[in-house]
Amino acid sequence: MHAHRPAIFAALLGLTRAASAIGDFWIQSDYCARVKGASDDHPVTYQDPVTEAETTHGTADGRKACLTHCLTYVATQAIVAGAGARALGIRVHPAAAAAALAVSFGTHYAADRRIPGEGDPGELHSMHDRLLASGPGLREVYRLAA
């Protein structure tokens, strides 16, 4: 079993990375993407795309939006990695899966809230732009990780 650990790790990493992209770009609502970085010092004005009504959001709404996003993000990872592992015949200990998902939740929440008011809209898009502008070495790291 030990000889297969790198392959199992690679498969689970690939599944969770795919799930991360799905959770950030397909599952996350526009509201959460825009409001999750809001704070009282840097409020976010959100315009509903359907009604065009504008609302202003501070820290409490930013935390709720970020919490909602991180819960759906981690749920997406759990579903995709769980289904993929099952399809590949990989057994994952429930405690290990729970620990990995807890770390994912915590780090993602911290990343999305780290610069209140400046992570909107869609911090990953602006992060992508910053990485591409950072220089050839970092661009290559980003390309390989994406």
mmCIF file of C-alpha atoms in Angstrom:
data_model
loop_
_atom_site.group_PDB
_atom_site.id
_atom_site.type_symbol
_atom_site.label_atom_id
_atom_site.label_comp_id
_atom_site.label_asym_id
_atom_site.label_seq_id
_atom_site.Cartn_x
_atom_site.Cartn_y
_atom_site.Cartn_z
ATOM 1 C CA MET A 1 0.000 0.000 0.000
ATOM 2 C CA HIS A 2 2.871 2.381 0.761
ATOM 3 C CA ALA A 3 4.095 2.283 -2.846
ATOM 4 C CA HIS A 4 0.822 3.759 -4.018
ATOM 5 C CA ARG A 5 0.747 6.707 -1.589
ATOM 6 C CA PRO A 6 2.157 9.253 -4.068
ATOM 7 C CA ALA A 7 -0.417 8.233 -6.667
ATOM 8 C CA ILE A 8 -3.233 8.407 -4.114
ATOM 9 C CA PHE A 9 -2.016 11.811 -2.934
ATOM 10 C CA ALA A 10 -1.842 13.083 -6.533
ATOM 11 C CA ALA A 11 -5.328 11.805 -7.305
ATOM 12 C CA LEU A 12 -6.839 13.385 -4.185
ATOM 13 C CA LEU A 13 -4.966 16.636 -4.803
ATOM 14 C CA GLY A 14 -6.264 16.764 -8.370
ATOM 15 C CA LEU A 15 -9.811 16.092 -7.209
ATOM 16 C CA THR A 16 -9.709 18.770 -4.517
ATOM 17 C CA ARG A 17 -8.114 21.335 -6.871
ATOM 18 C CA ALA A 18 -10.845 20.695 -9.440
ATOM 19 C CA ALA A 19 -13.440 21.005 -6.686
ATOM 20 C CA SER A 20 -11.842 24.280 -5.564
ATOM 21 C CA ALA A 21 -12.287 25.777 -9.012
ATOM 22 C CA ILE A 22 -15.883 24.556 -9.158
ATOM 23 C CA GLY A 23 -16.599 25.956 -5.684
ATOM 24 C CA ASP A 24 -15.020 29.333 -6.408
ATOM 25 C CA PHE A 25 -16.221 29.942 -9.942
ATOM 26 C CA TRP A 26 -19.421 27.932 -10.458
ATOM 27 C CA ILE A 27 -20.995 27.415 -7.043
ATOM 28 C CA GLN A 28 -20.193 30.734 -5.359
ATOM 29 C CA SER A 29 -22.969 33.284 -5.820
ATOM 30 C CA ASP A 30 -22.302 36.737 -7.195
ATOM 31 C CA TYR A 31 -23.523 38.157 -3.894
ATOM 32 C CA CYS A 32 -20.998 36.144 -1.862
ATOM 33 C CA ALA A 33 -18.162 36.955 -4.272
ATOM 34 C CA ARG A 34 -18.791 40.674 -3.945
ATOM 35 C CA VAL A 35 -19.826 40.984 -0.288
ATOM 36 C CA LYS A 36 -17.510 38.463 1.457
ATOM 37 C CA GLY A 37 -14.766 41.068 1.861
ATOM 38 C CA ALA A 38 -17.012 43.802 3.236
ATOM 39 C CA SER A 39 -16.217 45.497 6.521
ATOM 40 C CA ASP A 40 -17.576 48.469 8.401
ATOM 41 C CA ASP A 41 -14.425 50.391 7.430
ATOM 42 C CA HIS A 42 -14.728 49.294 3.784
ATOM 43 C CA PRO A 43 -18.420 48.719 3.066
ATOM 44 C CA VAL A 44 -19.448 47.092 -0.190
ATOM 45 C CA THR A 45 -22.380 48.270 -2.270
ATOM 46 C CA TYR A 46 -24.043 45.353 -4.020
ATOM 47 C CA GLN A 47 -26.372 45.762 -6.962
ATOM 48 C CA ASP A 48 -28.755 42.848 -7.478
ATOM 49 C CA PRO A 49 -28.408 41.785 -11.140
ATOM 50 C CA VAL A 50 -32.132 41.033 -11.434
ATOM 51 C CA THR A 51 -33.816 43.854 -9.524
ATOM 52 C CA GLU A 52 -30.925 46.345 -9.818
ATOM 53 C CA ALA A 53 -31.610 47.277 -6.179
ATOM 54 C CA GLU A 54 -28.504 48.507 -4.354
ATOM 55 C CA THR A 55 -27.669 47.518 -0.787
ATOM 56 C CA THR A 56 -24.652 48.413 1.349
ATOM 57 C CA HIS A 57 -22.932 45.773 3.473
ATOM 58 C CA GLY A 58 -20.453 45.932 6.343
ATOM 59 C CA THR A 59 -18.550 43.514 8.555
ATOM 60 C CA ALA A 60 -21.471 41.341 9.682
ATOM 61 C CA ASP A 61 -22.735 40.807 6.133
ATOM 62 C CA GLY A 62 -19.179 40.231 4.882
ATOM 63 C CA ARG A 63 -18.601 37.542 7.472
ATOM 64 C CA LYS A 64 -21.941 35.867 6.661
ATOM 65 C CA ALA A 65 -21.251 35.945 2.919
ATOM 66 C CA CYS A 66 -17.753 34.542 3.463
ATOM 67 C CA LEU A 67 -19.080 31.839 5.788
ATOM 68 C CA THR A 68 -21.730 30.864 3.231
ATOM 69 C CA HIS A 69 -19.153 30.750 0.451
ATOM 70 C CA CYS A 70 -16.678 28.694 2.492
ATOM 71 C CA LEU A 71 -19.379 26.201 3.508
ATOM 72 C CA THR A 72 -20.427 25.655 -0.127
ATOM 73 C CA TYR A 73 -16.754 25.588 -1.181
ATOM 74 C CA VAL A 74 -15.874 22.837 1.305
ATOM 75 C CA ALA A 75 -19.097 20.944 0.573
ATOM 76 C CA THR A 76 -18.129 20.973 -3.108
ATOM 77 C CA GLN A 77 -14.683 19.639 -2.220
ATOM 78 C CA ALA A 78 -16.213 16.901 -0.079
ATOM 79 C CA ILE A 79 -18.622 15.804 -2.811
ATOM 80 C CA VAL A 80 -16.123 15.894 -5.681
ATOM 81 C CA ALA A 81 -13.233 14.322 -3.758
ATOM 82 C CA GLY A 82 -15.530 11.764 -2.135
ATOM 83 C CA ALA A 83 -17.138 10.716 -5.402
ATOM 84 C CA GLY A 84 -13.809 10.713 -7.225
ATOM 85 C CA ALA A 85 -12.082 8.690 -4.522
ATOM 86 C CA ARG A 86 -14.922 6.187 -4.546
ATOM 87 C CA ALA A 87 -14.777 5.908 -8.340
ATOM 88 C CA LEU A 88 -11.006 5.369 -8.179
ATOM 89 C CA GLY A 89 -11.249 2.846 -5.340
ATOM 90 C CA ILE A 90 -9.371 5.099 -2.901
ATOM 91 C CA ARG A 91 -10.254 4.723 0.768
ATOM 92 C CA VAL A 92 -10.008 7.917 2.781
ATOM 93 C CA HIS A 93 -10.227 7.761 6.562
ATOM 94 C CA PRO A 94 -13.183 9.912 7.679
ATOM 95 C CA ALA A 95 -11.105 11.729 10.317
ATOM 96 C CA ALA A 96 -8.422 12.565 7.737
ATOM 97 C CA ALA A 97 -11.065 13.865 5.333
ATOM 98 C CA ALA A 98 -12.692 15.947 8.066
ATOM 99 C CA ALA A 99 -9.328 17.405 9.099
ATOM 100 C CA ALA A 100 -8.405 18.265 5.510
ATOM 101 C CA LEU A 101 -11.773 19.924 4.927
ATOM 102 C CA ALA A 102 -11.460 21.880 8.187
ATOM 103 C CA VAL A 103 -8.039 23.182 7.123
ATOM 104 C CA SER A 104 -9.427 24.052 3.701
ATOM 105 C CA PHE A 105 -12.354 25.893 5.270
ATOM 106 C CA GLY A 106 -10.190 27.864 7.693
ATOM 107 C CA THR A 107 -7.524 28.880 5.212
ATOM 108 C CA HIS A 108 -10.061 29.798 2.544
ATOM 109 C CA TYR A 109 -12.069 31.915 4.989
ATOM 110 C CA ALA A 110 -8.901 33.699 6.138
ATOM 111 C CA ALA A 111 -7.797 34.311 2.547
ATOM 112 C CA ASP A 112 -11.172 35.702 1.500
ATOM 113 C CA ARG A 113 -11.422 38.007 4.538
ATOM 114 C CA ARG A 114 -7.746 39.032 4.758
ATOM 115 C CA ILE A 115 -8.101 42.395 3.016
ATOM 116 C CA PRO A 116 -11.583 43.615 3.904
ATOM 117 C CA GLY A 117 -13.177 45.635 1.148
ATOM 118 C CA GLU A 118 -10.436 44.909 -1.360
ATOM 119 C CA GLY A 119 -11.319 41.325 -2.250
ATOM 120 C CA ASP A 120 -14.321 42.208 -4.387
ATOM 121 C CA PRO A 121 -15.457 41.343 -6.939
ATOM 122 C CA GLY A 122 -14.171 37.803 -6.991
ATOM 123 C CA GLU A 123 -10.792 37.915 -5.261
ATOM 124 C CA LEU A 124 -9.490 35.018 -7.307
ATOM 125 C CA HIS A 125 -9.824 36.986 -10.522
ATOM 126 C CA SER A 126 -7.860 39.914 -9.104
ATOM 127 C CA MET A 127 -5.367 37.475 -7.515
ATOM 128 C CA HIS A 128 -4.912 35.877 -10.939
ATOM 129 C CA ASP A 129 -4.190 39.302 -12.462
ATOM 130 C CA ARG A 130 -1.664 40.121 -9.711
ATOM 131 C CA LEU A 131 0.101 36.792 -10.190
ATOM 132 C CA LEU A 132 0.368 37.269 -13.934
ATOM 133 C CA ALA A 133 1.872 40.720 -13.384
ATOM 134 C CA SER A 134 4.363 39.450 -10.786
ATOM 135 C CA GLY A 135 7.071 38.145 -13.064
ATOM 136 C CA PRO A 136 7.991 35.082 -15.085
ATOM 137 C CA GLY A 137 8.914 32.826 -12.149
ATOM 138 C CA LEU A 138 5.648 33.358 -10.307
ATOM 139 C CA ARG A 139 3.659 33.119 -13.551
ATOM 140 C CA GLU A 140 5.187 29.681 -14.144
ATOM 141 C CA VAL A 141 4.278 28.540 -10.621
ATOM 142 C CA TYR A 142 0.722 29.762 -11.174
ATOM 143 C CA ARG A 143 0.534 28.038 -14.579
ATOM 144 C CA LEU A 144 1.693 24.741 -13.111
ATOM 145 C CA ALA A 145 -0.700 24.992 -10.159
ATOM 146 C CA ALA A 146 -3.755 25.943 -12.222
#
